[in-house]
């Protein structure tokens, strides 16, 4: 029997994603809150992500026939009811007892896509079950971090495939943690009862020699390179997307090696600080890869207008991150489902008020001349 999430009541007054933050804060420890909401170093990129969406202005058209409009998009050859997916975020039992289990049920209920973190704190099969059971559910993808153990990676890939995941998303921009000061100041560490249950106890000692760097001599020799991209492509027939490519040359190299698409991200400001916001990263990558390569974008998405702006900048879909974890902490699966519904409703309103019958109408002309991108 597949486990079911706890159904809680929603707090009152939830009119936007921001409204989940206060009830979430009341239920989450200081350490877990710092882990979720903090960024790297001075958090310049963390702040820039949100500010950049606010700075872009829309240029609506009026008096158009918008009857029978819709939010449908096509992604990896599949039609989706809307372009909103849940981003991979680790250890979600830090924020609610159901953890990632709630995500599968909420995403299925709202026909949203879900990218499950390799560092999920719930078995992948349990998360996948409600998505597989609902024919209207959005795409179900699995996010990977490279592990320098081919036998383990083969086993993990077979398990991912058997559980029904439809694509792989390899994170390439964080071979090591960023310098996340909020976490270090508060002394964040995982509770004993929360771990990456789908990764087992995989750890190898560094075996450093005197004078060697733990990072450059210990960790970086185990990090993924282009060889590992080739290896993954050979080991699985699932589409492979790379999460964290920001340079056009890297994108072209990836495509030449058979990569399917990209998640345009700066890791939510949690890896390398002072990277540009994703609004600035997206257009040049779209120009580099052409119109047909799938590009998803994350980083600061909070409003339906942000989703519409992302589509106008060249995205095929967006990933929602920290706000859905606030919703999870506030009221479990029901909170996540409500957050998704709010964002989708806002997207429809933004489209109607901008003169967009479908998201194909959201192109560069939708953005006010001179808007920073």
CSV table of C-alpha atoms in Angstrom, one decimal:
chain,number,residue,atom,x,y,z
A,1,UNK,CA,0.0,0.0,0.0
A,2,UNK,CA,1.3,3.4,-0.9
A,3,UNK,CA,1.6,5.9,2.0
A,4,UNK,CA,-0.8,8.8,2.0
A,5,UNK,CA,0.1,12.4,3.2
A,6,UNK,CA,-1.4,14.0,6.2
A,7,UNK,CA,-4.2,16.4,5.1
A,8,UNK,CA,-4.1,19.6,7.1
A,9,UNK,CA,-6.3,22.7,7.0
A,10,UNK,CA,-4.9,25.8,5.2
A,11,UNK,CA,-4.1,28.9,7.2
A,12,UNK,CA,-6.4,31.8,6.6
A,13,UNK,CA,-5.5,34.6,4.3
A,14,UNK,CA,-3.4,32.8,1.7
A,15,UNK,CA,-3.8,35.1,-1.3
A,16,UNK,CA,-0.2,34.8,-2.7
A,17,UNK,CA,2.9,32.6,-2.4
A,18,UNK,CA,4.4,35.2,0.0
A,19,UNK,CA,1.5,34.6,2.5
A,20,UNK,CA,2.9,31.1,3.2
A,21,UNK,CA,6.1,32.4,4.7
A,22,UNK,CA,4.8,33.5,8.1
A,23,UNK,CA,3.0,30.3,9.0
A,24,UNK,CA,6.0,28.3,7.7
A,25,UNK,CA,8.4,30.3,9.8
A,26,UNK,CA,6.3,29.5,12.9
A,27,UNK,CA,6.7,25.8,12.3
A,28,UNK,CA,10.3,25.5,11.2
A,29,UNK,CA,13.5,25.5,13.3
A,30,UNK,CA,15.9,28.4,13.1
A,31,UNK,CA,18.6,26.0,11.6
A,32,UNK,CA,16.3,24.6,9.0
A,33,UNK,CA,15.1,28.1,8.1
A,34,UNK,CA,18.6,29.2,7.5
A,35,UNK,CA,19.3,26.2,5.4
A,36,UNK,CA,16.3,26.8,3.2
A,37,UNK,CA,16.3,30.5,2.8
A,38,UNK,CA,20.0,31.4,2.9
A,39,UNK,CA,22.4,31.9,0.0
A,40,UNK,CA,26.1,31.9,-0.6
A,41,UNK,CA,28.5,34.5,0.9
A,42,UNK,CA,26.9,38.0,0.8
A,43,UNK,CA,23.7,36.7,-0.9
A,44,UNK,CA,24.1,39.1,-3.8
A,45,UNK,CA,22.8,36.6,-6.3
A,46,UNK,CA,20.0,35.5,-4.0
A,47,UNK,CA,18.7,39.0,-3.8
A,48,UNK,CA,19.3,39.7,-7.5
A,49,UNK,CA,17.1,36.8,-8.6
A,50,UNK,CA,14.0,38.3,-7.1
A,51,UNK,CA,14.8,41.9,-7.9
A,52,UNK,CA,15.4,41.1,-11.5
A,53,UNK,CA,11.9,39.7,-12.1
A,54,UNK,CA,10.5,42.9,-10.4
A,55,UNK,CA,12.5,45.1,-12.7
A,56,UNK,CA,11.2,43.7,-15.9
A,57,UNK,CA,8.1,45.6,-17.1
A,58,UNK,CA,5.3,44.2,-19.3
A,59,UNK,CA,3.9,45.8,-22.5
A,60,UNK,CA,0.4,44.5,-22.8
A,61,UNK,CA,-1.8,44.5,-25.9
A,62,UNK,CA,-5.5,45.1,-25.8
A,63,UNK,CA,-8.8,44.3,-27.6
A,64,UNK,CA,-7.6,40.9,-28.8
A,65,UNK,CA,-9.9,37.9,-28.9
A,66,UNK,CA,-8.7,35.8,-26.0
A,67,UNK,CA,-11.6,33.3,-25.9
A,68,UNK,CA,-10.6,29.7,-25.4
A,69,UNK,CA,-7.1,30.7,-24.4
A,70,UNK,CA,-5.0,28.3,-22.3
A,71,UNK,CA,-1.7,27.8,-20.5
A,72,UNK,CA,-0.7,24.6,-22.3
A,73,UNK,CA,2.9,24.0,-23.4
A,74,UNK,CA,4.8,21.2,-24.9
A,75,UNK,CA,7.9,19.9,-23.1
A,76,UNK,CA,10.0,16.9,-24.3
A,77,UNK,CA,7.3,16.0,-26.8
A,78,UNK,CA,4.5,16.0,-24.2
A,79,UNK,CA,1.7,18.5,-23.8
A,80,UNK,CA,1.4,19.9,-20.3
A,81,UNK,CA,-1.6,21.8,-18.8
A,82,UNK,CA,0.8,24.6,-17.6
A,83,UNK,CA,4.5,25.3,-17.5
A,84,UNK,CA,5.0,25.1,-13.7
A,85,UNK,CA,7.2,22.4,-12.2
A,86,UNK,CA,8.5,21.8,-8.6
A,87,UNK,CA,12.2,22.2,-8.4
A,88,UNK,CA,14.5,19.6,-6.7
A,89,UNK,CA,15.1,20.6,-3.1
A,90,UNK,CA,16.8,18.3,-0.6
A,91,UNK,CA,15.8,16.9,2.8
A,92,UNK,CA,12.2,18.2,2.8
A,93,UNK,CA,11.4,16.3,6.0
A,94,UNK,CA,13.2,19.1,7.6
A,95,UNK,CA,10.1,21.2,7.0
A,96,UNK,CA,7.2,18.7,7.3
A,97,UNK,CA,6.9,15.1,8.4
A,98,UNK,CA,5.6,14.0,5.0
A,99,UNK,CA,8.5,15.6,3.2
A,100,UNK,CA,8.7,14.8,-0.5
A,101,UNK,CA,5.7,12.4,-0.2
A,102,UNK,CA,3.5,15.5,-0.1
A,103,UNK,CA,5.0,16.8,-3.3
A,104,UNK,CA,4.0,13.8,-5.4
A,105,UNK,CA,0.4,14.1,-4.3
A,106,UNK,CA,0.2,17.9,-4.7
A,107,UNK,CA,1.9,17.9,-8.1
A,108,UNK,CA,-0.5,15.2,-9.3
A,109,UNK,CA,-3.5,17.1,-8.0
A,110,UNK,CA,-2.5,20.3,-9.8
A,111,UNK,CA,-1.1,18.6,-13.0
A,112,UNK,CA,2.3,20.1,-12.2
A,113,UNK,CA,5.7,18.6,-13.0
A,114,UNK,CA,8.0,17.4,-10.3
A,115,UNK,CA,11.8,17.0,-10.3
A,116,UNK,CA,12.7,14.9,-7.3
A,117,UNK,CA,16.1,15.6,-5.6
A,118,UNK,CA,18.6,12.8,-5.3
A,119,UNK,CA,18.9,14.0,-1.7
A,120,UNK,CA,15.2,13.4,-1.0
A,121,UNK,CA,14.3,12.3,2.5
A,122,UNK,CA,11.5,9.9,1.3
A,123,UNK,CA,11.8,6.9,-0.9
A,124,UNK,CA,11.6,7.8,-4.6
A,125,UNK,CA,9.0,5.0,-5.3
A,126,UNK,CA,6.6,6.5,-2.7
A,127,UNK,CA,6.9,10.0,-4.2
A,128,UNK,CA,6.5,8.7,-7.7
A,129,UNK,CA,3.4,6.5,-7.0
A,130,UNK,CA,0.7,9.3,-7.0
A,131,UNK,CA,2.2,10.8,-10.2
A,132,UNK,CA,2.2,7.5,-12.0
A,133,UNK,CA,-1.3,6.7,-10.9
A,134,UNK,CA,-2.8,10.0,-12.3
A,135,UNK,CA,-2.8,10.2,-16.1
A,136,UNK,CA,-3.2,13.9,-15.9
A,137,UNK,CA,-0.1,14.4,-13.8
A,138,UNK,CA,2.8,16.5,-15.1
A,139,UNK,CA,6.3,15.2,-15.9
A,140,UNK,CA,8.2,13.3,-13.3
A,141,UNK,CA,12.0,13.7,-13.5
A,142,UNK,CA,14.9,12.8,-11.2
A,143,UNK,CA,17.7,15.1,-10.3
A,144,UNK,CA,21.2,13.6,-9.9
A,145,UNK,CA,24.4,14.6,-8.3
A,146,UNK,CA,27.4,12.8,-9.8
A,147,UNK,CA,28.9,10.1,-7.5
A,148,UNK,CA,32.3,8.7,-8.3
A,149,UNK,CA,31.1,5.0,-8.2
A,150,UNK,CA,29.9,3.5,-11.5
A,151,UNK,CA,28.3,0.5,-9.9
A,152,UNK,CA,26.3,2.7,-7.5
A,153,UNK,CA,25.3,5.0,-10.3
A,154,UNK,CA,24.1,2.1,-12.5
A,155,UNK,CA,22.0,0.8,-9.7
A,156,UNK,CA,20.5,4.2,-9.0
A,157,UNK,CA,19.7,4.7,-12.7
A,158,UNK,CA,17.9,1.3,-12.9
A,159,UNK,CA,15.9,2.2,-9.8
A,160,UNK,CA,15.0,5.6,-11.2
A,161,UNK,CA,13.8,4.0,-14.4
A,162,UNK,CA,11.8,1.3,-12.6
A,163,UNK,CA,10.1,3.9,-10.4
A,164,UNK,CA,8.7,5.6,-13.5
A,165,UNK,CA,10.8,8.7,-13.8
A,166,UNK,CA,10.8,10.1,-17.3
A,167,UNK,CA,14.0,12.2,-17.5
A,168,UNK,CA,17.3,12.8,-15.7
A,169,UNK,CA,18.5,16.2,-14.5
A,170,UNK,CA,22.2,16.3,-13.6
A,171,UNK,CA,23.2,19.2,-11.4
A,172,UNK,CA,26.6,20.5,-12.8
A,173,UNK,CA,27.1,23.8,-11.0
A,174,UNK,CA,27.7,22.6,-7.5
A,175,UNK,CA,30.5,20.0,-7.2
A,176,UNK,CA,31.0,21.5,-3.7
A,177,UNK,CA,28.8,23.5,-1.4
A,178,UNK,CA,28.9,27.3,-1.7
A,179,UNK,CA,30.1,29.3,1.3
A,180,UNK,CA,26.7,29.5,2.9
A,181,UNK,CA,27.3,31.8,5.9
A,182,UNK,CA,23.8,31.7,7.4
A,183,UNK,CA,24.1,27.9,7.8
A,184,UNK,CA,27.6,28.1,9.2
A,185,UNK,CA,26.7,30.8,11.7
A,186,UNK,CA,23.8,28.9,13.1
A,187,UNK,CA,25.7,25.5,13.0
A,188,UNK,CA,23.2,23.7,10.7
A,189,UNK,CA,23.4,20.0,10.5
A,190,UNK,CA,20.9,17.3,9.6
A,191,UNK,CA,19.0,15.7,12.4
A,192,UNK,CA,19.8,12.1,13.0
A,193,UNK,CA,16.4,10.9,11.6
A,194,UNK,CA,16.7,12.8,8.2
A,195,UNK,CA,19.0,11.6,5.5
A,196,UNK,CA,19.2,11.1,1.7
A,197,UNK,CA,17.4,7.7,1.8
A,198,UNK,CA,17.8,7.0,-1.9
A,199,UNK,CA,21.6,7.3,-1.7
A,200,UNK,CA,22.3,4.7,1.0
A,201,UNK,CA,25.5,5.2,2.9
A,202,UNK,CA,27.7,6.1,0.0
A,203,UNK,CA,30.8,7.8,1.2
A,204,UNK,CA,34.5,7.4,0.4
A,205,UNK,CA,37.3,8.6,2.6
A,206,UNK,CA,39.5,11.3,1.0
A,207,UNK,CA,42.8,9.7,1.9
A,208,UNK,CA,44.7,12.9,1.5
A,209,UNK,CA,48.5,13.2,1.7
A,210,UNK,CA,50.2,15.8,3.9
A,211,UNK,CA,49.9,19.3,2.3
A,212,UNK,CA,47.1,18.3,-0.1
A,213,UNK,CA,43.9,20.3,-0.4
A,214,UNK,CA,40.7,18.6,0.7
A,215,UNK,CA,38.9,20.4,-2.2
A,216,UNK,CA,41.3,20.2,-5.1
A,217,UNK,CA,43.0,17.0,-4.3
A,218,UNK,CA,40.1,15.2,-2.5
A,219,UNK,CA,36.7,16.3,-3.9
A,220,UNK,CA,37.4,17.7,-7.3
A,221,UNK,CA,39.0,14.5,-8.8
A,222,UNK,CA,35.6,12.9,-8.0
A,223,UNK,CA,33.5,15.6,-9.7
A,224,UNK,CA,31.8,15.2,-13.0
A,225,UNK,CA,33.5,16.1,-16.3
A,226,UNK,CA,32.4,15.8,-19.9
A,227,UNK,CA,33.4,12.1,-19.6
A,228,UNK,CA,30.7,11.5,-17.1
A,229,UNK,CA,28.1,13.1,-19.3
A,230,UNK,CA,29.1,10.6,-22.0
A,231,UNK,CA,28.9,7.8,-19.5
A,232,UNK,CA,25.4,8.8,-18.3
A,233,UNK,CA,24.1,9.0,-21.9
A,234,UNK,CA,25.4,5.5,-22.5
A,235,UNK,CA,23.9,4.1,-19.4
A,236,UNK,CA,20.3,5.3,-19.7
A,237,UNK,CA,17.9,6.0,-22.6
A,238,UNK,CA,16.1,8.7,-20.5
A,239,UNK,CA,16.5,12.2,-21.7
A,240,UNK,CA,19.3,14.0,-19.9
A,241,UNK,CA,19.1,17.7,-18.9
A,242,UNK,CA,21.9,19.6,-17.3
A,243,UNK,CA,21.1,22.0,-14.4
A,244,UNK,CA,23.5,24.9,-14.0
A,245,UNK,CA,25.0,25.5,-17.4
A,246,UNK,CA,25.5,29.3,-17.7
A,247,UNK,CA,28.0,29.7,-20.6
A,248,UNK,CA,27.0,29.4,-24.2
A,249,UNK,CA,30.1,27.3,-25.1
A,250,UNK,CA,29.2,24.8,-22.4
A,251,UNK,CA,25.6,24.5,-23.7
A,252,UNK,CA,26.9,23.9,-27.2
A,253,UNK,CA,29.3,21.2,-26.0
A,254,UNK,CA,26.5,19.5,-24.1
A,255,UNK,CA,24.2,19.4,-27.1
A,256,UNK,CA,27.0,17.9,-29.2
A,257,UNK,CA,27.3,15.1,-26.6
A,258,UNK,CA,23.6,14.3,-26.8
A,259,UNK,CA,22.2,16.3,-23.9
A,260,UNK,CA,18.5,17.1,-24.4
A,261,UNK,CA,18.0,20.4,-22.6
A,262,UNK,CA,19.0,22.6,-19.7
A,263,UNK,CA,17.7,24.1,-16.4
A,264,UNK,CA,18.9,27.7,-16.4
A,265,UNK,CA,19.8,28.4,-12.8
A,266,UNK,CA,22.3,30.0,-10.4
A,267,UNK,CA,21.4,27.4,-7.8
A,268,UNK,CA,19.1,29.8,-6.1
A,269,UNK,CA,22.1,31.9,-5.1
A,270,UNK,CA,23.4,29.0,-3.0
A,271,UNK,CA,26.5,28.1,-4.9
A,272,UNK,CA,28.7,30.8,-6.4
A,273,UNK,CA,27.7,34.3,-5.3
A,274,UNK,CA,27.7,37.3,-7.7
A,275,UNK,CA,26.4,35.2,-10.6
A,276,UNK,CA,23.9,37.2,-12.7
A,277,UNK,CA,20.2,36.6,-12.0
A,278,UNK,CA,18.5,34.0,-14.1
A,279,UNK,CA,16.7,36.6,-16.1
A,280,UNK,CA,20.1,37.7,-17.5
A,281,UNK,CA,21.3,34.1,-18.0
A,282,UNK,CA,18.3,32.9,-20.0
A,283,UNK,CA,18.3,35.0,-23.2
A,284,UNK,CA,21.9,34.4,-24.2
A,285,UNK,CA,21.5,30.7,-23.6
A,286,UNK,CA,18.3,30.7,-25.8
A,287,UNK,CA,20.2,32.5,-28.5
A,288,UNK,CA,23.1,29.9,-28.3
A,289,UNK,CA,21.0,26.7,-28.4
A,290,UNK,CA,18.3,27.9,-30.8
A,291,UNK,CA,14.5,27.7,-30.6
A,292,UNK,CA,13.9,24.0,-30.2
A,293,UNK,CA,16.1,23.0,-27.2
A,294,UNK,CA,14.1,22.8,-23.9
A,295,UNK,CA,15.1,25.5,-21.4
A,296,UNK,CA,13.6,25.6,-17.9
A,297,UNK,CA,14.4,28.5,-15.6
A,298,UNK,CA,14.3,28.9,-11.8
A,299,UNK,CA,15.5,31.6,-9.3
A,300,UNK,CA,13.1,34.0,-7.6
A,301,UNK,CA,9.8,32.9,-9.3
A,302,UNK,CA,7.0,34.2,-7.0
A,303,UNK,CA,4.2,35.5,-9.2
A,304,UNK,CA,2.2,34.6,-12.3
A,305,UNK,CA,3.7,37.6,-14.0
A,306,UNK,CA,7.2,36.1,-13.4
A,307,UNK,CA,6.1,33.0,-15.2
A,308,UNK,CA,4.9,35.0,-18.1
A,309,UNK,CA,8.1,37.0,-18.2
A,310,UNK,CA,10.1,33.8,-18.2
A,311,UNK,CA,8.3,32.6,-21.2
A,312,UNK,CA,8.8,35.9,-23.0
A,313,UNK,CA,12.5,35.6,-22.3
A,314,UNK,CA,12.7,32.2,-24.0
A,315,UNK,CA,11.9,29.6,-21.3
A,316,UNK,CA,9.7,26.5,-22.0
A,317,UNK,CA,8.8,26.1,-18.4
A,318,UNK,CA,9.7,27.4,-14.9
A,319,UNK,CA,10.7,25.7,-11.7
A,320,UNK,CA,9.2,26.9,-8.4
A,321,UNK,CA,11.6,26.5,-5.4
A,322,UNK,CA,11.6,28.0,-1.9
A,323,UNK,CA,7.9,29.2,-2.0
A,324,UNK,CA,6.5,25.7,-2.3
A,325,UNK,CA,8.6,24.5,0.7
A,326,UNK,CA,7.1,27.4,2.7
A,327,UNK,CA,3.7,26.0,1.6
A,328,UNK,CA,4.8,22.5,2.6
A,329,UNK,CA,5.9,23.7,6.0
A,330,UNK,CA,2.7,25.7,6.5
A,331,UNK,CA,0.2,22.9,5.6
A,332,UNK,CA,1.7,19.9,3.9
A,333,UNK,CA,0.4,18.5,0.6
A,334,UNK,CA,-2.6,20.8,0.7
A,335,UNK,CA,-0.4,23.8,1.1
A,336,UNK,CA,1.8,22.8,-1.9
A,337,UNK,CA,-1.3,22.2,-4.1
A,338,UNK,CA,-2.8,25.5,-3.1
A,339,UNK,CA,0.5,27.3,-3.9
A,340,UNK,CA,0.6,25.7,-7.3
A,341,UNK,CA,-3.1,26.7,-7.9
A,342,UNK,CA,-2.4,30.3,-6.9
A,343,UNK,CA,0.5,30.6,-9.3
A,344,UNK,CA,-1.4,29.0,-12.2
A,345,UNK,CA,-4.4,31.3,-11.6
A,346,UNK,CA,-2.1,34.3,-11.5
A,347,UNK,CA,-0.5,33.2,-14.8
A,348,UNK,CA,-3.9,33.1,-16.4
A,349,UNK,CA,-4.8,36.6,-15.1
A,350,UNK,CA,-1.4,37.9,-16.4
A,351,UNK,CA,-2.0,36.4,-19.8
A,352,UNK,CA,-5.5,37.9,-20.1
A,353,UNK,CA,-4.4,41.3,-19.0
A,354,UNK,CA,-1.4,41.2,-21.4
A,355,UNK,CA,-3.3,40.1,-24.4
A,356,UNK,CA,-1.8,36.6,-24.6
A,357,UNK,CA,-4.2,33.9,-25.7
A,358,UNK,CA,-1.6,31.2,-25.4
A,359,UNK,CA,2.0,31.2,-24.1
A,360,UNK,CA,3.2,31.1,-27.7
A,361,UNK,CA,2.1,34.8,-27.7
A,362,UNK,CA,4.6,35.6,-24.9
A,363,UNK,CA,7.7,36.7,-26.8
A,364,UNK,CA,10.1,39.6,-26.6
A,365,UNK,CA,7.5,42.1,-27.7
A,366,UNK,CA,5.6,41.5,-24.5
A,367,UNK,CA,8.5,43.1,-22.5
A,368,UNK,CA,8.6,46.9,-22.2
A,369,UNK,CA,11.5,48.4,-24.2
A,370,UNK,CA,14.5,49.0,-22.0
A,371,UNK,CA,13.5,46.5,-19.4
A,372,UNK,CA,16.7,45.0,-17.9
A,373,UNK,CA,17.3,41.4,-19.1
